[in-house]
Amino acid sequence: MSHSIRENITQIRQEIGNAELVVVSKYRSIEELNQVYETNQRNFAENRVQELTKKKELMPDDIHWHMIGNLQTNKVKFIAPFIHLIQSVDRIKLLKEINKEAKKNNRVIPILFQVHIAEEEHKFGFSLYDLTTMIESNQLSEFNNIEVKGLMGMATNTTDKKIVTTEFIKLKSFFDKWKNQMNWSTLSMGMSGDYIEAIECGSTLIRVGSKIFQ
Ligand SMILES: *Cc1c(COP(=O)(O)O)cnc(C)c1O
């Protein structure tokens, strides 16, 4: 039996306690997004700029839009005026562009650093080594129009929960090591297949798509 969007969201909210649910609405219709909105959900995430800006036009104004996909520098300008949180910042060049566009819009844009924690080759993100180097070099102080809120990571896509948990713990440890000094509040980890493990490992924000719309 297929569950309704409302039932799925209610169940997930119960499972994650105080953590924040961001609904990943990529590929989904406006009708489906409206069903999500009617459950009082206000945080939505998309992974493509064109789809994100199109849906923003068609949906109510009080939605907080998150960017979670690989972001090209030449597309930053389209989301800079309104984006709530860019979770997929994976290179310095992108930081520079976001800072520039944020300044133009007279705002400070919140971001997360995407960290590469999975064994898989194709996942984007900083290595923990590169992130450490960047933090210690004090390079971030030049970006006055960016607020780094924390980290985002994706675990290996496997049913082996031991691998997934090991990767989440690695990211959580790094987060804890720097959170006070860096003033980080947000650790974004967990998707449809692994959000329960992510919450157990200390996630503060989960990004769930398919489980809600199944
Ligand atoms: C698609 C996507 C999600 C959601 O994945 P589901 O398995 O559908 O819950 C979460 N995070 C990122 C970065 C994604 O691209």
PDB file of N, CA and C and ligand atoms in Angstrom, residues 22-28 45-47 67-70 87-88 114 152-154 188 190-195 206-213, ligand 1:
ATOM      1  N   VAL A  22      14.462  18.828   5.768  1.00  0.00           N
ATOM      2  CA  VAL A  22      14.410  19.557   4.505  1.00  0.00           C
ATOM      3  C   VAL A  22      13.907  18.579   3.450  1.00  0.00           C
ATOM      4  N   VAL A  23      12.807  18.933   2.809  1.00  0.00           N
ATOM      5  CA  VAL A  23      12.225  18.038   1.809  1.00  0.00           C
ATOM      6  C   VAL A  23      12.884  18.285   0.453  1.00  0.00           C
ATOM      7  N   VAL A  24      13.452  17.234  -0.090  1.00  0.00           N
ATOM      8  CA  VAL A  24      14.103  17.337  -1.400  1.00  0.00           C
ATOM      9  C   VAL A  24      13.038  17.147  -2.475  1.00  0.00           C
ATOM     10  N   SER A  25      12.733  18.246  -3.172  1.00  0.00           N
ATOM     11  CA  SER A  25      11.591  18.255  -4.092  1.00  0.00           C
ATOM     12  C   SER A  25      12.007  18.155  -5.549  1.00  0.00           C
ATOM     13  N   LYS A  26      13.274  17.835  -5.789  1.00  0.00           N
ATOM     14  CA  LYS A  26      13.750  17.704  -7.181  1.00  0.00           C
ATOM     15  C   LYS A  26      12.912  16.681  -7.937  1.00  0.00           C
ATOM     16  N   TYR A  27      12.654  16.964  -9.202  1.00  0.00           N
ATOM     17  CA  TYR A  27      11.870  16.127 -10.134  1.00  0.00           C
ATOM     18  C   TYR A  27      10.384  16.063  -9.777  1.00  0.00           C
ATOM     19  N   ARG A  28       9.958  16.671  -8.685  1.00  0.00           N
ATOM     20  CA  ARG A  28       8.558  16.533  -8.259  1.00  0.00           C
ATOM     21  C   ARG A  28       7.714  17.669  -8.807  1.00  0.00           C
ATOM     22  N   ALA A  45      14.409  21.620  -0.841  1.00  0.00           N
ATOM     23  CA  ALA A  45      15.726  21.633  -1.496  1.00  0.00           C
ATOM     24  C   ALA A  45      15.624  21.154  -2.933  1.00  0.00           C
ATOM     25  N   GLU A  46      16.428  21.781  -3.778  1.00  0.00           N
ATOM     26  CA  GLU A  46      16.521  21.400  -5.188  1.00  0.00           C
ATOM     27  C   GLU A  46      17.996  21.269  -5.547  1.00  0.00           C
ATOM     28  N   ASN A  47      18.278  20.502  -6.603  1.00  0.00           N
ATOM     29  CA  ASN A  47      19.682  20.344  -6.983  1.00  0.00           C
ATOM     30  C   ASN A  47      20.038  20.976  -8.322  1.00  0.00           C
ATOM     31  N   MET A  67      19.836  24.940  -1.709  1.00  0.00           N
ATOM     32  CA  MET A  67      20.514  24.389  -2.894  1.00  0.00           C
ATOM     33  C   MET A  67      21.385  23.226  -2.435  1.00  0.00           C
ATOM     34  N   ILE A  68      21.179  22.044  -3.044  1.00  0.00           N
ATOM     35  CA  ILE A  68      21.957  20.875  -2.613  1.00  0.00           C
ATOM     36  C   ILE A  68      22.775  20.248  -3.742  1.00  0.00           C
ATOM     37  N   GLY A  69      22.705  20.811  -4.927  1.00  0.00           N
ATOM     38  CA  GLY A  69      23.378  20.147  -6.053  1.00  0.00           C
ATOM     39  C   GLY A  69      24.676  20.822  -6.440  1.00  0.00           C
ATOM     40  N   ASN A  70      25.391  20.152  -7.319  1.00  0.00           N
ATOM     41  CA  ASN A  70      26.600  20.729  -7.890  1.00  0.00           C
ATOM     42  C   ASN A  70      26.245  22.087  -8.523  1.00  0.00           C
ATOM     43  N   GLN A  87      23.940  24.341   0.424  1.00  0.00           N
ATOM     44  CA  GLN A  87      24.545  23.233   1.184  1.00  0.00           C
ATOM     45  C   GLN A  87      25.697  22.574   0.445  1.00  0.00           C
ATOM     46  N   SER A  88      25.913  22.959  -0.800  1.00  0.00           N
ATOM     47  CA  SER A  88      26.825  22.192  -1.654  1.00  0.00           C
ATOM     48  C   SER A  88      28.048  22.995  -2.085  1.00  0.00           C
ATOM     49  N   GLN A 114      30.321  21.250   1.656  1.00  0.00           N
ATOM     50  CA  GLN A 114      30.075  19.836   1.373  1.00  0.00           C
ATOM     51  C   GLN A 114      31.387  19.083   1.525  1.00  0.00           C
ATOM     52  N   MET A 152      27.937  19.608   5.273  1.00  0.00           N
ATOM     53  CA  MET A 152      27.015  18.641   4.671  1.00  0.00           C
ATOM     54  C   MET A 152      27.824  17.487   4.115  1.00  0.00           C
ATOM     55  N   GLY A 153      27.295  16.268   4.292  1.00  0.00           N
ATOM     56  CA  GLY A 153      27.983  15.108   3.724  1.00  0.00           C
ATOM     57  C   GLY A 153      27.000  14.035   3.296  1.00  0.00           C
ATOM     58  N   MET A 154      27.419  13.262   2.309  1.00  0.00           N
ATOM     59  CA  MET A 154      26.633  12.121   1.838  1.00  0.00           C
ATOM     60  C   MET A 154      27.441  10.856   2.062  1.00  0.00           C
ATOM     61  N   SER A 188      24.461  18.697   8.226  1.00  0.00           N
ATOM     62  CA  SER A 188      23.467  18.140   7.306  1.00  0.00           C
ATOM     63  C   SER A 188      23.911  16.771   6.828  1.00  0.00           C
ATOM     64  N   GLY A 190      22.157  12.621   6.112  1.00  0.00           N
ATOM     65  CA  GLY A 190      21.011  11.728   6.143  1.00  0.00           C
ATOM     66  C   GLY A 190      20.048  11.998   5.002  1.00  0.00           C
ATOM     67  N   MET A 191      19.716  10.912   4.261  1.00  0.00           N
ATOM     68  CA  MET A 191      18.770  10.955   3.156  1.00  0.00           C
ATOM     69  C   MET A 191      17.749   9.833   3.387  1.00  0.00           C
ATOM     70  N   SER A 192      16.922   9.548   2.383  1.00  0.00           N
ATOM     71  CA  SER A 192      15.859   8.542   2.585  1.00  0.00           C
ATOM     72  C   SER A 192      16.382   7.222   3.147  1.00  0.00           C
ATOM     73  N   GLY A 193      17.517   6.761   2.616  1.00  0.00           N
ATOM     74  CA  GLY A 193      17.994   5.431   2.981  1.00  0.00           C
ATOM     75  C   GLY A 193      18.790   5.365   4.273  1.00  0.00           C
ATOM     76  N   ASP A 194      19.199   6.519   4.793  1.00  0.00           N
ATOM     77  CA  ASP A 194      20.123   6.460   5.940  1.00  0.00           C
ATOM     78  C   ASP A 194      19.889   7.547   7.002  1.00  0.00           C
ATOM     79  N   TYR A 195      18.715   8.197   6.982  1.00  0.00           N
ATOM     80  CA  TYR A 195      18.532   9.302   7.936  1.00  0.00           C
ATOM     81  C   TYR A 195      18.445   8.821   9.385  1.00  0.00           C
ATOM     82  N   ILE A 206      18.233  16.737   8.063  1.00  0.00           N
ATOM     83  CA  ILE A 206      18.218  15.655   7.075  1.00  0.00           C
ATOM     84  C   ILE A 206      17.574  16.158   5.790  1.00  0.00           C
ATOM     85  N   ARG A 207      18.010  15.570   4.676  1.00  0.00           N
ATOM     86  CA  ARG A 207      17.505  15.954   3.350  1.00  0.00           C
ATOM     87  C   ARG A 207      16.820  14.741   2.751  1.00  0.00           C
ATOM     88  N   VAL A 208      15.494  14.722   2.764  1.00  0.00           N
ATOM     89  CA  VAL A 208      14.774  13.518   2.358  1.00  0.00           C
ATOM     90  C   VAL A 208      13.839  13.806   1.171  1.00  0.00           C
ATOM     91  N   GLY A 209      13.966  12.967   0.135  1.00  0.00           N
ATOM     92  CA  GLY A 209      13.128  13.107  -1.044  1.00  0.00           C
ATOM     93  C   GLY A 209      12.271  11.886  -1.270  1.00  0.00           C
ATOM     94  N   SER A 210      12.854  10.848  -1.859  1.00  0.00           N
ATOM     95  CA  SER A 210      12.079   9.702  -2.366  1.00  0.00           C
ATOM     96  C   SER A 210      11.171   9.066  -1.308  1.00  0.00           C
ATOM     97  N   LYS A 211      11.610   9.000  -0.087  1.00  0.00           N
ATOM     98  CA  LYS A 211      10.796   8.356   0.952  1.00  0.00           C
ATOM     99  C   LYS A 211       9.468   9.093   1.186  1.00  0.00           C
ATOM    100  N   ILE A 212       9.470  10.388   0.926  1.00  0.00           N
ATOM    101  CA  ILE A 212       8.256  11.174   1.142  1.00  0.00           C
ATOM    102  C   ILE A 212       7.269  11.009  -0.021  1.00  0.00           C
ATOM    103  N   PHE A 213       7.819  10.872  -1.217  1.00  0.00           N
ATOM    104  CA  PHE A 213       6.957  10.853  -2.411  1.00  0.00           C
ATOM    105  C   PHE A 213       6.655   9.446  -2.913  1.00  0.00           C
TER     106      PHE A 213
HETATM  107  C1  LIG B   1      18.570  13.738  -4.075  1.00  0.00           C
HETATM  108  C2  LIG B   1      19.340  14.158  -2.891  1.00  0.00           C
HETATM  109  C3  LIG B   1      18.863  13.902  -1.603  1.00  0.00           C
HETATM  110  C4  LIG B   1      17.580  13.133  -1.331  1.00  0.00           C
HETATM  111  O1  LIG B   1      17.744  11.801  -1.657  1.00  0.00           O
HETATM  112  P1  LIG B   1      16.562  10.742  -1.361  1.00  0.00           P
HETATM  113  O2  LIG B   1      17.277   9.442  -1.401  1.00  0.00           O
HETATM  114  O3  LIG B   1      15.579  10.910  -2.470  1.00  0.00           O
HETATM  115  O4  LIG B   1      16.003  11.058  -0.047  1.00  0.00           O
HETATM  116  C5  LIG B   1      19.610  14.359  -0.527  1.00  0.00           C
HETATM  117  N1  LIG B   1      20.761  15.027  -0.704  1.00  0.00           N
HETATM  118  C6  LIG B   1      21.257  15.287  -1.928  1.00  0.00           C
HETATM  119  C7  LIG B   1      22.536  16.033  -2.035  1.00  0.00           C
HETATM  120  C8  LIG B   1      20.567  14.854  -3.063  1.00  0.00           C
HETATM  121  O5  LIG B   1      21.065  15.124  -4.268  1.00  0.00           O
END
